[in-house]
Short mmCIF file of N, CA and C in Angstrom, two decimals:
data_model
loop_
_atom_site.label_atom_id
_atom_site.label_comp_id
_atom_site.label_asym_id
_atom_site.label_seq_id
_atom_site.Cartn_x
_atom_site.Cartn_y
_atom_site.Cartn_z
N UNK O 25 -30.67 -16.89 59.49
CA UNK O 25 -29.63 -16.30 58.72
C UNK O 25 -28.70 -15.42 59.56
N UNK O 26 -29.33 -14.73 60.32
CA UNK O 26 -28.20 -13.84 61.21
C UNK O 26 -27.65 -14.10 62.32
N UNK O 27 -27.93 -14.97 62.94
CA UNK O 27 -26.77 -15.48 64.36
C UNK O 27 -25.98 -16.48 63.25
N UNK O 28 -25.80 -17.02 62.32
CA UNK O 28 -25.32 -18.52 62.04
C UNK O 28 -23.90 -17.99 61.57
N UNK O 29 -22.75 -18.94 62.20
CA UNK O 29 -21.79 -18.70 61.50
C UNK O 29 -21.43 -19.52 60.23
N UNK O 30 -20.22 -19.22 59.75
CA UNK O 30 -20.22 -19.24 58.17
C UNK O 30 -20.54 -21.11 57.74
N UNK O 31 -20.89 -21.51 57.28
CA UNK O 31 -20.88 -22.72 57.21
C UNK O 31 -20.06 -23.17 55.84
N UNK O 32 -19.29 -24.62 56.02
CA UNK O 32 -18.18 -25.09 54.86
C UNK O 32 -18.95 -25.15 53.17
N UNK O 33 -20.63 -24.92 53.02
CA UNK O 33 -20.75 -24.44 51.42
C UNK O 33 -20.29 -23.00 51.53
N UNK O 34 -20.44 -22.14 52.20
CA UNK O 34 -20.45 -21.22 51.75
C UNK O 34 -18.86 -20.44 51.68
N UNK O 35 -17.84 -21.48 52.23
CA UNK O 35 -16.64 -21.06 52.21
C UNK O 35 -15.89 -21.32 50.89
N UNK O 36 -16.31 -22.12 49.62
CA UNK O 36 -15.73 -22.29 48.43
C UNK O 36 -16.35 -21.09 47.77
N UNK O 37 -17.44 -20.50 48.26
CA UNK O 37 -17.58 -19.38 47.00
C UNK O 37 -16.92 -17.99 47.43
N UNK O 38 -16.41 -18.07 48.98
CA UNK O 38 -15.75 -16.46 49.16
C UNK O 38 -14.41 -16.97 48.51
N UNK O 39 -13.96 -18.31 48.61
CA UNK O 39 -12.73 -18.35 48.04
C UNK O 39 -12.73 -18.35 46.09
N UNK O 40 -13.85 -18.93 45.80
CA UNK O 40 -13.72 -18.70 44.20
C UNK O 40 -14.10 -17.20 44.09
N UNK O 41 -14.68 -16.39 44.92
CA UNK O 41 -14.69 -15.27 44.99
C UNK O 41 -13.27 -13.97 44.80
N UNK O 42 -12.57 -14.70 45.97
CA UNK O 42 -11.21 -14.43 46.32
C UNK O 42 -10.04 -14.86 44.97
N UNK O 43 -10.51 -16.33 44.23
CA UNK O 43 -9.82 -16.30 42.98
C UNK O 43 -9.95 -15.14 41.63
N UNK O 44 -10.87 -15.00 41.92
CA UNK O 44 -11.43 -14.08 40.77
C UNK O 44 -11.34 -12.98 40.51
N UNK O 45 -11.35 -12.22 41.92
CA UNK O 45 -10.61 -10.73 42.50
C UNK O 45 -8.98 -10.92 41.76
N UNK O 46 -8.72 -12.36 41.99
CA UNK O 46 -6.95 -12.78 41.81
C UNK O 46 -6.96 -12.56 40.00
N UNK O 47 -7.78 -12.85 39.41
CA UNK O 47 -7.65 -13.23 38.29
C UNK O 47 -8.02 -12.01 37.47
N UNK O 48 -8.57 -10.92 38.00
CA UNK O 48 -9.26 -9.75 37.36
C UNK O 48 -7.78 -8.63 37.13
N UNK O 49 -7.23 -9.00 38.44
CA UNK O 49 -5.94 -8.21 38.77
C UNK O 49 -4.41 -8.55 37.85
N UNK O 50 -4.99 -9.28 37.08
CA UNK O 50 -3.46 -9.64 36.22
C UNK O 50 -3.43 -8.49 35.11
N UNK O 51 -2.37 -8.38 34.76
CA UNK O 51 -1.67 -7.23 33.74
C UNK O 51 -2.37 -8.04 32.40
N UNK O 52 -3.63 -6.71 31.88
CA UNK O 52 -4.00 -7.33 30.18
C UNK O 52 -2.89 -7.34 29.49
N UNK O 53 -2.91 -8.25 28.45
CA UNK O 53 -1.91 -8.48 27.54
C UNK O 53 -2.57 -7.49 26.70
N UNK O 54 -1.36 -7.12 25.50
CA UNK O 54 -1.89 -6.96 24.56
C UNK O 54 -2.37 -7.27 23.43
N UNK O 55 -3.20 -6.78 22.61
CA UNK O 55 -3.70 -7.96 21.21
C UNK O 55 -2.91 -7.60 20.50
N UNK O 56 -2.98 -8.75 19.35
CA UNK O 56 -1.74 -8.64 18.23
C UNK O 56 -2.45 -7.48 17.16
N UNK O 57 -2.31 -7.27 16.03
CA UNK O 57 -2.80 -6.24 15.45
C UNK O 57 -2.44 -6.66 14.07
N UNK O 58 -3.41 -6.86 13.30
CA UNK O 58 -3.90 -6.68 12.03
C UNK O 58 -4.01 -6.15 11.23
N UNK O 59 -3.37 -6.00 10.05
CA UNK O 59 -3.51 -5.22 9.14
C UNK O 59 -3.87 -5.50 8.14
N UNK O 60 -5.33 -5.08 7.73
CA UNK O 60 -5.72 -5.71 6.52
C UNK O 60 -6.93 -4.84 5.22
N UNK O 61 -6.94 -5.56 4.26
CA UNK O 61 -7.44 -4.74 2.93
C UNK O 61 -8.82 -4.98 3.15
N UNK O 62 -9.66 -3.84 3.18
CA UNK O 62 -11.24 -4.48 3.41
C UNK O 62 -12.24 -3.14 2.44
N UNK O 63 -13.28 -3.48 2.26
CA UNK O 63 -14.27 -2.37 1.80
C UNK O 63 -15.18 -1.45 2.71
N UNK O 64 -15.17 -0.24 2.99
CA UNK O 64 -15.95 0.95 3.47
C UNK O 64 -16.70 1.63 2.63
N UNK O 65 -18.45 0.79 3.09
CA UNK O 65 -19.60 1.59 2.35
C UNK O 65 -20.08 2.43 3.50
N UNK O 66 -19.60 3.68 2.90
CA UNK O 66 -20.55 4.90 4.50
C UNK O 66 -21.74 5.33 3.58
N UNK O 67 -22.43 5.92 4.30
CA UNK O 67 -23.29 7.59 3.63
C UNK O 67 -24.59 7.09 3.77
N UNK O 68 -25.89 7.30 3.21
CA UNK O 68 -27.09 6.42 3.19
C UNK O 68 -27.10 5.54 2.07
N UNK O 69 -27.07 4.10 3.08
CA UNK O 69 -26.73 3.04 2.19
C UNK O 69 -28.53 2.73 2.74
N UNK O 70 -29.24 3.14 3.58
CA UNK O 70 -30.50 2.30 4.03
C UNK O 70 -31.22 1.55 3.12
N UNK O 71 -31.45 2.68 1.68
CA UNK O 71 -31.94 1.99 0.64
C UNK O 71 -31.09 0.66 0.05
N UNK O 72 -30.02 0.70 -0.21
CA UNK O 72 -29.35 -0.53 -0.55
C UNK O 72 -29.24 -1.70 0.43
N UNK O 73 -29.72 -1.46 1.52
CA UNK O 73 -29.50 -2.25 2.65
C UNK O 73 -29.55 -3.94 2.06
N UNK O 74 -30.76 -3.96 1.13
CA UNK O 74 -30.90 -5.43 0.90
C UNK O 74 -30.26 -6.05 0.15
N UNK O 75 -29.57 -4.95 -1.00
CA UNK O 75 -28.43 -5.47 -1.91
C UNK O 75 -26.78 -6.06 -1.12
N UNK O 76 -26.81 -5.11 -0.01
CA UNK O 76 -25.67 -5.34 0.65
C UNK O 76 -25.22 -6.27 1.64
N UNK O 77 -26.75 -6.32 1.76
CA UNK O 77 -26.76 -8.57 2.77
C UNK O 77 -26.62 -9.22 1.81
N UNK O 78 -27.30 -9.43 0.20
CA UNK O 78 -27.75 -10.31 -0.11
C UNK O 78 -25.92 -10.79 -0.62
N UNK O 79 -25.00 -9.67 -0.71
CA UNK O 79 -23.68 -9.96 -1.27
C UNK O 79 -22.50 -11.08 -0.28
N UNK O 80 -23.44 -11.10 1.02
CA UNK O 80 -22.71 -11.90 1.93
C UNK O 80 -21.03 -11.46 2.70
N UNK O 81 -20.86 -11.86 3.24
CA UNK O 81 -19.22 -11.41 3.81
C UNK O 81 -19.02 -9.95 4.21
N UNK O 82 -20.28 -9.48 4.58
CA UNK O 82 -20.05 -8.37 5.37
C UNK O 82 -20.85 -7.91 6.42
N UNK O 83 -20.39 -6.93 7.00
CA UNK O 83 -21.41 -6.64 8.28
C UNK O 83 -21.59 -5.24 8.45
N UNK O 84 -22.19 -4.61 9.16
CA UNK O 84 -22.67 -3.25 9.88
C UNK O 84 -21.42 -3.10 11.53
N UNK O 85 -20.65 -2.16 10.57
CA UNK O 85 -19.88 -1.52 11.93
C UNK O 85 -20.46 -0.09 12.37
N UNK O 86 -20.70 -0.33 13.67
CA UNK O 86 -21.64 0.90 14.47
C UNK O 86 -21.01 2.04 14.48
N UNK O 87 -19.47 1.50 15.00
CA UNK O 87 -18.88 2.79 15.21
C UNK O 87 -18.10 3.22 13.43
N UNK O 88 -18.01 2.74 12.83
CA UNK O 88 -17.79 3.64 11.55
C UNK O 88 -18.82 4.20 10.90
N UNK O 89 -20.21 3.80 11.41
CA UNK O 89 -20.93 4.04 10.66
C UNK O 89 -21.59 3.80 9.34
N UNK O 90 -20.65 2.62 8.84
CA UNK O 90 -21.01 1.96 7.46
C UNK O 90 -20.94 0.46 7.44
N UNK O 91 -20.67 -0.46 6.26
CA UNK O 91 -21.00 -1.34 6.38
C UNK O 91 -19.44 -1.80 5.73
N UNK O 92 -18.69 -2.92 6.37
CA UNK O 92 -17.57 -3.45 5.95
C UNK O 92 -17.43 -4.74 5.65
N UNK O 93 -16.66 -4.88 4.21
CA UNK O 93 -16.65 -6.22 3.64
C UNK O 93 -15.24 -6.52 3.16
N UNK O 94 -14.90 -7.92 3.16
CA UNK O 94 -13.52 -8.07 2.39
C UNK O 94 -13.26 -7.73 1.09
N UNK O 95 -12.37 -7.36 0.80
CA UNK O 95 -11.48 -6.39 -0.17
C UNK O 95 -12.08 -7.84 -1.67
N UNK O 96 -12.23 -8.74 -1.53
CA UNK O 96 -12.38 -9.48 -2.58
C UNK O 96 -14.10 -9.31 -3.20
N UNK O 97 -14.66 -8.67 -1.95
CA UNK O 97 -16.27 -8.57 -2.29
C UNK O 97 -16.42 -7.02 -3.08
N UNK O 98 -14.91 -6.51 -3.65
CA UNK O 98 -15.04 -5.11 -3.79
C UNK O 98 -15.96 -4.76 -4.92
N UNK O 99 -15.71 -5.65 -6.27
CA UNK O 99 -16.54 -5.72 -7.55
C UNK O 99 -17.93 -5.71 -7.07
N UNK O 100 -18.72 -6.64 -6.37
CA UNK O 100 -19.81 -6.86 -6.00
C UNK O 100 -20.34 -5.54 -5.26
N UNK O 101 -19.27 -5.19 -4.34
CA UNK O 101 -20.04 -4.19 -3.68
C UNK O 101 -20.73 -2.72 -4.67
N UNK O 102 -19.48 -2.60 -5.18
CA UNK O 102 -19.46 -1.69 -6.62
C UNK O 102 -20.83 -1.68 -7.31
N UNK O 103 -21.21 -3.07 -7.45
CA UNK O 103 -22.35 -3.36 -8.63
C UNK O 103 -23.29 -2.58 -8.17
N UNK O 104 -23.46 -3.63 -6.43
CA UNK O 104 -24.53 -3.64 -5.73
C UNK O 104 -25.21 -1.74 -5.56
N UNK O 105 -23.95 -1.26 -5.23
CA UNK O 105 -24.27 0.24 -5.50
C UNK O 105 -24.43 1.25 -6.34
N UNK O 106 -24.49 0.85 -7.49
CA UNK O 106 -24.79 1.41 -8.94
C UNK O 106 -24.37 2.35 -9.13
N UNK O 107 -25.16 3.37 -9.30
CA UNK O 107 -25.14 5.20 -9.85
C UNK O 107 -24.70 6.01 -8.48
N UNK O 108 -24.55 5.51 -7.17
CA UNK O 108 -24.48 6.02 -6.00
C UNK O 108 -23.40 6.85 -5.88
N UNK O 109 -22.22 5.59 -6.32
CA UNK O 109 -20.54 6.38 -6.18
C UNK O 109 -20.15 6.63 -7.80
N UNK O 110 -18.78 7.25 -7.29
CA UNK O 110 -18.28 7.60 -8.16
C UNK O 110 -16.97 6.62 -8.89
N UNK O 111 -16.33 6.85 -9.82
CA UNK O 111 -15.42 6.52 -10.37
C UNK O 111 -14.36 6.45 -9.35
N UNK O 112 -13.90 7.52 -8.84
CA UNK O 112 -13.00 8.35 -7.67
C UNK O 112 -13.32 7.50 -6.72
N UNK O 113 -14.34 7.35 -6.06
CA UNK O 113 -14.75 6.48 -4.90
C UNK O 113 -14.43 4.60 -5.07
N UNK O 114 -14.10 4.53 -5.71
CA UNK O 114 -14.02 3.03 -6.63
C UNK O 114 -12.64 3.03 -6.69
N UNK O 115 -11.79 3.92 -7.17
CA UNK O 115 -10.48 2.95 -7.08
C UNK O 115 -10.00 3.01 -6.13
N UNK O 116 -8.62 1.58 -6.10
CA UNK O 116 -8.03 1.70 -5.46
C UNK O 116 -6.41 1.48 -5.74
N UNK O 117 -5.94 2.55 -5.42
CA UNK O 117 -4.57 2.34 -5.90
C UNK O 117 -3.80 2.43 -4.57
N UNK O 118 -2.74 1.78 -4.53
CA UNK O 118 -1.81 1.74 -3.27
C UNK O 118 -0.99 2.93 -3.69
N UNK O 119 -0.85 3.82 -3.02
CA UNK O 119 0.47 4.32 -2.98
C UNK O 119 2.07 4.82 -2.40
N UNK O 120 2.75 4.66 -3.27
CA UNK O 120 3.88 4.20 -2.78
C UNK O 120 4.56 4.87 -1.46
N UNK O 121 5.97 4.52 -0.99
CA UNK O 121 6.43 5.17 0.33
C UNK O 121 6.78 6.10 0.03
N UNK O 122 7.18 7.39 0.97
CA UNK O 122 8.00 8.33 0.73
C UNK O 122 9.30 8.20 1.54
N UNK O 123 10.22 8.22 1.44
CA UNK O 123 11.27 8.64 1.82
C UNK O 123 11.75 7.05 2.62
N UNK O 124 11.58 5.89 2.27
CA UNK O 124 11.45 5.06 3.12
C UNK O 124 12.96 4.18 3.36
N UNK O 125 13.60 4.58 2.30
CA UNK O 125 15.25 4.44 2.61
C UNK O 125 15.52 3.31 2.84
N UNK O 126 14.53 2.11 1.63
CA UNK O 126 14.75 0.65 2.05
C UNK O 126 15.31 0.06 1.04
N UNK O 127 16.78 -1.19 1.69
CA UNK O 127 17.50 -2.14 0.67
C UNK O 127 16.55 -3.55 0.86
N UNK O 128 15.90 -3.53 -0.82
CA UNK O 128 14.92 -4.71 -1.03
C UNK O 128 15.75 -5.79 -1.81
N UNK O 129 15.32 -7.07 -1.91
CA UNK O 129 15.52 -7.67 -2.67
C UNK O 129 14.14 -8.57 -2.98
N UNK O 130 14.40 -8.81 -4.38
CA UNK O 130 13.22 -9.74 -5.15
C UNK O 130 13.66 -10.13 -5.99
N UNK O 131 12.67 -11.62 -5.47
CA UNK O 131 13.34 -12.81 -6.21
C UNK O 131 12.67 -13.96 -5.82
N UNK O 132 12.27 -14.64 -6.83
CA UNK O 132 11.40 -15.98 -6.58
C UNK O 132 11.76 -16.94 -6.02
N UNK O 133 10.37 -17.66 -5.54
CA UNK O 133 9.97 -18.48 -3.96
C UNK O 133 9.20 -19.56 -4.86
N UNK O 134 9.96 -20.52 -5.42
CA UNK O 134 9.14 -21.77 -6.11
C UNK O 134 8.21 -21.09 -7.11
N UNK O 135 6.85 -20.98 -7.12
CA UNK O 135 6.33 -19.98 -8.47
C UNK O 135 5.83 -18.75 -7.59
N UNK O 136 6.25 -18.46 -6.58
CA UNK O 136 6.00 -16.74 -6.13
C UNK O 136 6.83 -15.80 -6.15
N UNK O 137 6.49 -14.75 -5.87
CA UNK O 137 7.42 -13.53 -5.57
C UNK O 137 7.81 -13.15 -3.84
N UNK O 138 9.33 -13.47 -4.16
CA UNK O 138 9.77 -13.30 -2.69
C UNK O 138 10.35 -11.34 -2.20
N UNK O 139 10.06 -10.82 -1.14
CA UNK O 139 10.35 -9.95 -1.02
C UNK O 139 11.15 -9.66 0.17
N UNK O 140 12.74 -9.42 0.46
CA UNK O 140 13.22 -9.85 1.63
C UNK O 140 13.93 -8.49 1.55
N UNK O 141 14.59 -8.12 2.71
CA UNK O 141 15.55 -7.02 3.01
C UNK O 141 15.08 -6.10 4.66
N UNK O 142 15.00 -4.87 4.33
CA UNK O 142 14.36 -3.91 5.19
C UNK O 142 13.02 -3.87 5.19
N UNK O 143 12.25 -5.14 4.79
CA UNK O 143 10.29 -4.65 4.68
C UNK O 143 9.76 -4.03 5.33
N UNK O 144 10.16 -4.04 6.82
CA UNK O 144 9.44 -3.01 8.24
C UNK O 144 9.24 -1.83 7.18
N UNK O 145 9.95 -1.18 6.52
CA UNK O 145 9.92 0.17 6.28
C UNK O 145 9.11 0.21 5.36
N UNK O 146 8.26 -0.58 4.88
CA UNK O 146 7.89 -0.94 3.40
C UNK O 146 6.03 -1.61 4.00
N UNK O 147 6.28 -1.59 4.71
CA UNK O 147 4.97 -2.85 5.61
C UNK O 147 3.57 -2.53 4.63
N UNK O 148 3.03 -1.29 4.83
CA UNK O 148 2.25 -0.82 4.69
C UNK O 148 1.81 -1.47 2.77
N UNK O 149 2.58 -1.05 2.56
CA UNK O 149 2.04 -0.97 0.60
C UNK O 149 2.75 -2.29 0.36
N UNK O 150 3.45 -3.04 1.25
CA UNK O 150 3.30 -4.54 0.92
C UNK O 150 2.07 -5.36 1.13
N UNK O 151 1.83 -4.73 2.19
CA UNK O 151 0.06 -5.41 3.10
C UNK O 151 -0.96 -5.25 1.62
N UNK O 152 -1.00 -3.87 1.32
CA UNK O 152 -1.81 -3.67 0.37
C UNK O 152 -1.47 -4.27 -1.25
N UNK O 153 -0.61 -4.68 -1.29
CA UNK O 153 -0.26 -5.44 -2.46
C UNK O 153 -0.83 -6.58 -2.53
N UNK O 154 -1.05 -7.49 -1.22
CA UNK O 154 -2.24 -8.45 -0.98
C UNK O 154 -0.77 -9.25 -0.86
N UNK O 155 0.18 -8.99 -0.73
CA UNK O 155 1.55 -10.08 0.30
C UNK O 155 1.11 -10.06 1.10
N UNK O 156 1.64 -11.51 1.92
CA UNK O 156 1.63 -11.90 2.91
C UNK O 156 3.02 -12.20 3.83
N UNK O 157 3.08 -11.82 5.30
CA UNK O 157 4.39 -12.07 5.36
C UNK O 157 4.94 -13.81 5.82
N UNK O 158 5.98 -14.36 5.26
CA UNK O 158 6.13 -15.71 5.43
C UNK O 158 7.60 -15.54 7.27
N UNK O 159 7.01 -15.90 8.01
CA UNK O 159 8.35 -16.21 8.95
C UNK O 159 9.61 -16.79 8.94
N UNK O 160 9.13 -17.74 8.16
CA UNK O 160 10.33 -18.95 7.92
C UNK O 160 11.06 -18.03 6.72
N UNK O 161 10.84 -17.42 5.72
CA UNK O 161 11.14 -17.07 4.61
C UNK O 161 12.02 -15.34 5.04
N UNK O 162 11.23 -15.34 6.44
CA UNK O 162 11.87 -13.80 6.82
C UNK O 162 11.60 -12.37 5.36
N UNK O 163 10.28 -12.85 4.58
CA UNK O 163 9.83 -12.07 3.41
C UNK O 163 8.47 -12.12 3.81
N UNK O 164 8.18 -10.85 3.01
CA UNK O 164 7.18 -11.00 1.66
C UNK O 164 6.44 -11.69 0.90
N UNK O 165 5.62 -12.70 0.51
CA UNK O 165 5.40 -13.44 -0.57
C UNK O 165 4.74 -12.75 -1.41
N UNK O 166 4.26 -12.70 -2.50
CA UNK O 166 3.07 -12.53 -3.40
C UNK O 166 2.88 -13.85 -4.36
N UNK O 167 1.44 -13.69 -5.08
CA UNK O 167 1.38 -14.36 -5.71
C UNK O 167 2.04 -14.77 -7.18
N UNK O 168 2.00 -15.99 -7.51
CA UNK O 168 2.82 -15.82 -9.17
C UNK O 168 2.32 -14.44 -9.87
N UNK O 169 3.11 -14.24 -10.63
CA UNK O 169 2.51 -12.69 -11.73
C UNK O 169 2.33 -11.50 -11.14
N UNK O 170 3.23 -11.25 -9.97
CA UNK O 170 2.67 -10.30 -9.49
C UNK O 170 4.13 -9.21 -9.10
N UNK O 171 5.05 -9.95 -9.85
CA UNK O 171 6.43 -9.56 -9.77
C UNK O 171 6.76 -8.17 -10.41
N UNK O 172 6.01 -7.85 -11.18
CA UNK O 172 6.12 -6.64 -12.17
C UNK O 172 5.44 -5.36 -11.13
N UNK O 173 4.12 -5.53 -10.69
CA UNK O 173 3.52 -4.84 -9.75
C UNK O 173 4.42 -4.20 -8.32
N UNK O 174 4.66 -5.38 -7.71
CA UNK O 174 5.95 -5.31 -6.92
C UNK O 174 6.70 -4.08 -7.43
N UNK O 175 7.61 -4.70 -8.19
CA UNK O 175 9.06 -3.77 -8.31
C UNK O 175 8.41 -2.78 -9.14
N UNK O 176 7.37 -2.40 -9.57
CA UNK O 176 7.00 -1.22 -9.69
C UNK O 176 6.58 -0.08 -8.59
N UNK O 177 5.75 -0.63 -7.63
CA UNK O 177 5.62 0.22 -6.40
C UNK O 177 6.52 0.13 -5.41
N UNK O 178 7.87 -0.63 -5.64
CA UNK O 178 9.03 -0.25 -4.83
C UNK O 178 9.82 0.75 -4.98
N UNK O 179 10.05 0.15 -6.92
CA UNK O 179 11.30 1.39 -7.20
C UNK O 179 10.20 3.11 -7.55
N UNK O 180 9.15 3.29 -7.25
CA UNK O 180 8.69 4.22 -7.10
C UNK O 180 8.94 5.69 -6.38
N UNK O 181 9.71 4.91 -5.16
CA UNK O 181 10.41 5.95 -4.22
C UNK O 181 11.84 5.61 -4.32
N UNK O 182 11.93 6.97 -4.84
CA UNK O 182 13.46 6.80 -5.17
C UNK O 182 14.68 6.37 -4.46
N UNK O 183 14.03 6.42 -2.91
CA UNK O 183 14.90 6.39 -1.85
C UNK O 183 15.76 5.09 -1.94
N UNK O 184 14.67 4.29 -2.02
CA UNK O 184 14.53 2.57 -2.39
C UNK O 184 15.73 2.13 -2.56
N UNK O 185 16.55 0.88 -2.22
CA UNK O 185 17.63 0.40 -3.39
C UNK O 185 16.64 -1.13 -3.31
N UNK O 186 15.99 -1.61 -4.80
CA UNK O 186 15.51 -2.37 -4.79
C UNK O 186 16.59 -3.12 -6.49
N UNK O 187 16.48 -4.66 -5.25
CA UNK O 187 17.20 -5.27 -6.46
C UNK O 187 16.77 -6.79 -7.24
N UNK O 188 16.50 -6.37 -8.21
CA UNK O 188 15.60 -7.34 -9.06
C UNK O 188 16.70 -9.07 -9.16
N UNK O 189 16.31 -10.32 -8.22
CA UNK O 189 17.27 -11.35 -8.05
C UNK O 189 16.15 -12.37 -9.06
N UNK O 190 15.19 -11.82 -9.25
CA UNK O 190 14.11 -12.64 -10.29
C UNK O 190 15.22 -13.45 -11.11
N UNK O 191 15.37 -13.08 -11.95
CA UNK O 191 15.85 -14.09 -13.43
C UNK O 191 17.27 -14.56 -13.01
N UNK O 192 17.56 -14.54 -11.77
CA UNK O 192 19.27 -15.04 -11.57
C UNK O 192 18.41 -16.10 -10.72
N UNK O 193 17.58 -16.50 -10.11
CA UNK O 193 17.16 -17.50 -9.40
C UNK O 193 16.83 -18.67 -10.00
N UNK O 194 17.37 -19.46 -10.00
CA UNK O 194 17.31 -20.92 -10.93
C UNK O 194 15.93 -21.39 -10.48
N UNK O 195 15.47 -22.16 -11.78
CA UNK O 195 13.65 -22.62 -12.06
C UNK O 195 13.63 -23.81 -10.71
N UNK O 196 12.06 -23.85 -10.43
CA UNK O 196 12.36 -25.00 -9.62
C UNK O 196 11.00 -25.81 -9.94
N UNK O 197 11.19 -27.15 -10.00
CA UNK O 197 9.85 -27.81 -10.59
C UNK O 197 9.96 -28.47 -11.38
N UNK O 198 9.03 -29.96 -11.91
CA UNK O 198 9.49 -30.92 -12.85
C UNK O 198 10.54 -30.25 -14.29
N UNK O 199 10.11 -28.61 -14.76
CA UNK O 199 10.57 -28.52 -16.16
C UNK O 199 12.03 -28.09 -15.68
N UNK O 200 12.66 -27.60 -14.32
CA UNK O 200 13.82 -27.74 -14.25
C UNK O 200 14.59 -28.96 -14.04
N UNK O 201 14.05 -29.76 -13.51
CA UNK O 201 14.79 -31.20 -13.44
C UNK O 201 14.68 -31.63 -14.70
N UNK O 202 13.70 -31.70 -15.77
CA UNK O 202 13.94 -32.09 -17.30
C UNK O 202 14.96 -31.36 -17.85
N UNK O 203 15.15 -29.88 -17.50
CA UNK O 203 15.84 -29.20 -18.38
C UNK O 203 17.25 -29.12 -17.80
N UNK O 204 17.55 -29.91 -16.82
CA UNK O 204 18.27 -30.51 -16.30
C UNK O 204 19.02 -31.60 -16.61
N UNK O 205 18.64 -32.51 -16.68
CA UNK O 205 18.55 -34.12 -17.15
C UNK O 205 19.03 -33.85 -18.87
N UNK O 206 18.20 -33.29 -19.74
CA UNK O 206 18.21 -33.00 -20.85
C UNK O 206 19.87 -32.41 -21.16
N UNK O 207 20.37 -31.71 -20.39
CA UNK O 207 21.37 -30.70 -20.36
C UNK O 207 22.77 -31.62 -19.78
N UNK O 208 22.49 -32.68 -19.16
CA UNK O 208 23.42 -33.70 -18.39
C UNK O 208 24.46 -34.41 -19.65
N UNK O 209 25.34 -34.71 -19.53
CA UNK O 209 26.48 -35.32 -20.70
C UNK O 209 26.00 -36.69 -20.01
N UNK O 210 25.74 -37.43 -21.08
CA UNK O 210 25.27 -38.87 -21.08
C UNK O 210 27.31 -39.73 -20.09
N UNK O 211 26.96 -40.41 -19.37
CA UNK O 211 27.92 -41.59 -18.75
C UNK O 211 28.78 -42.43 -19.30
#
């Protein structure tokens, strides 16, 4: 081993060596970032421990210290914990912006609710409305029926200029092409 000079195996691993040094040294990107609605059970849950696997879709975060599940497992989690929490601890209400000085518009997206304008300023209590943002649409979506909710926690802050384009947006879907057709002066 010690008089021998380097021999040609051992020259691909100082160089994959040498790649790797190359590859450690690149500028981290950054991660994209997420914003999303989820459930936080802290406090001594040990005893419930078995109710809170058996509900599925959640896990044990170390560093919060509790156990986190999606926002849809919220009823279940509720059950699962009985007499533990409170009323207070259970809801959840979004609440609205302050001072957020945004021109909205809303107005339906085939059978959804479209939400377009200044949203950056708005991000937050749209996220929590359970919208999603569409790219192509440069909005907001929500689900059908959910239009009333909306323009309630918009025009909340007065700052707001939110403008209701709902009922000026023509129907779209077989009963508008009937009510269409129906409406046509015969040839």
């Amino acid at each position: 081993f010690f008089g021998r000079s380097w021999s040609t195996s051992r020259a691909p691993i100082l160089r994959k060596g040498v790649a790797l040094l190359a590859h450690a040294r690149r500028p981290i990107r950054a991660m994209p970032v997420h914003v999303g609605s989820a459930v936080l059970v802290t406090g001594d849950t040990y005893e419930k421990k078995a109710k809170l696997i058996a509900i599925g879709g959640g896990h044990w975060c170390k560093q919060l210290n509790g156990w986190i599940f999606p926002e849809d497992k919220r009823e279940q989690v509720v059950a699962a914990m009985g007499d533990d929490i409170s009323e207070e601890q259970v809801s959840h209400v979004v609440k609205p912006s302050v001072d957020a000085n945004a021109t909205l518009l809303v107005s339906r997206h085939k059978k959804a609710t479209l939400v377009t304008g200044e949203t950056i300023k708005v991000k937050t209590q749209l996220s929590l409305l359970k919208g999603s943002w569409n790219k192509a649409l440069t909005g907001w979506i929500f689900p059908a029926g959910s239009k009333d909710a909306v323009l309630e926690l918009l025009r909340q802050d007065p700052t707001n200029q939110v403008e209701d384009d709902f009922d000026d947006a023509e129907p779209v879907g077989p009963a508008a092409e009937a009510g269409a057709e129906a409406g046509a002066a015969p040839a």
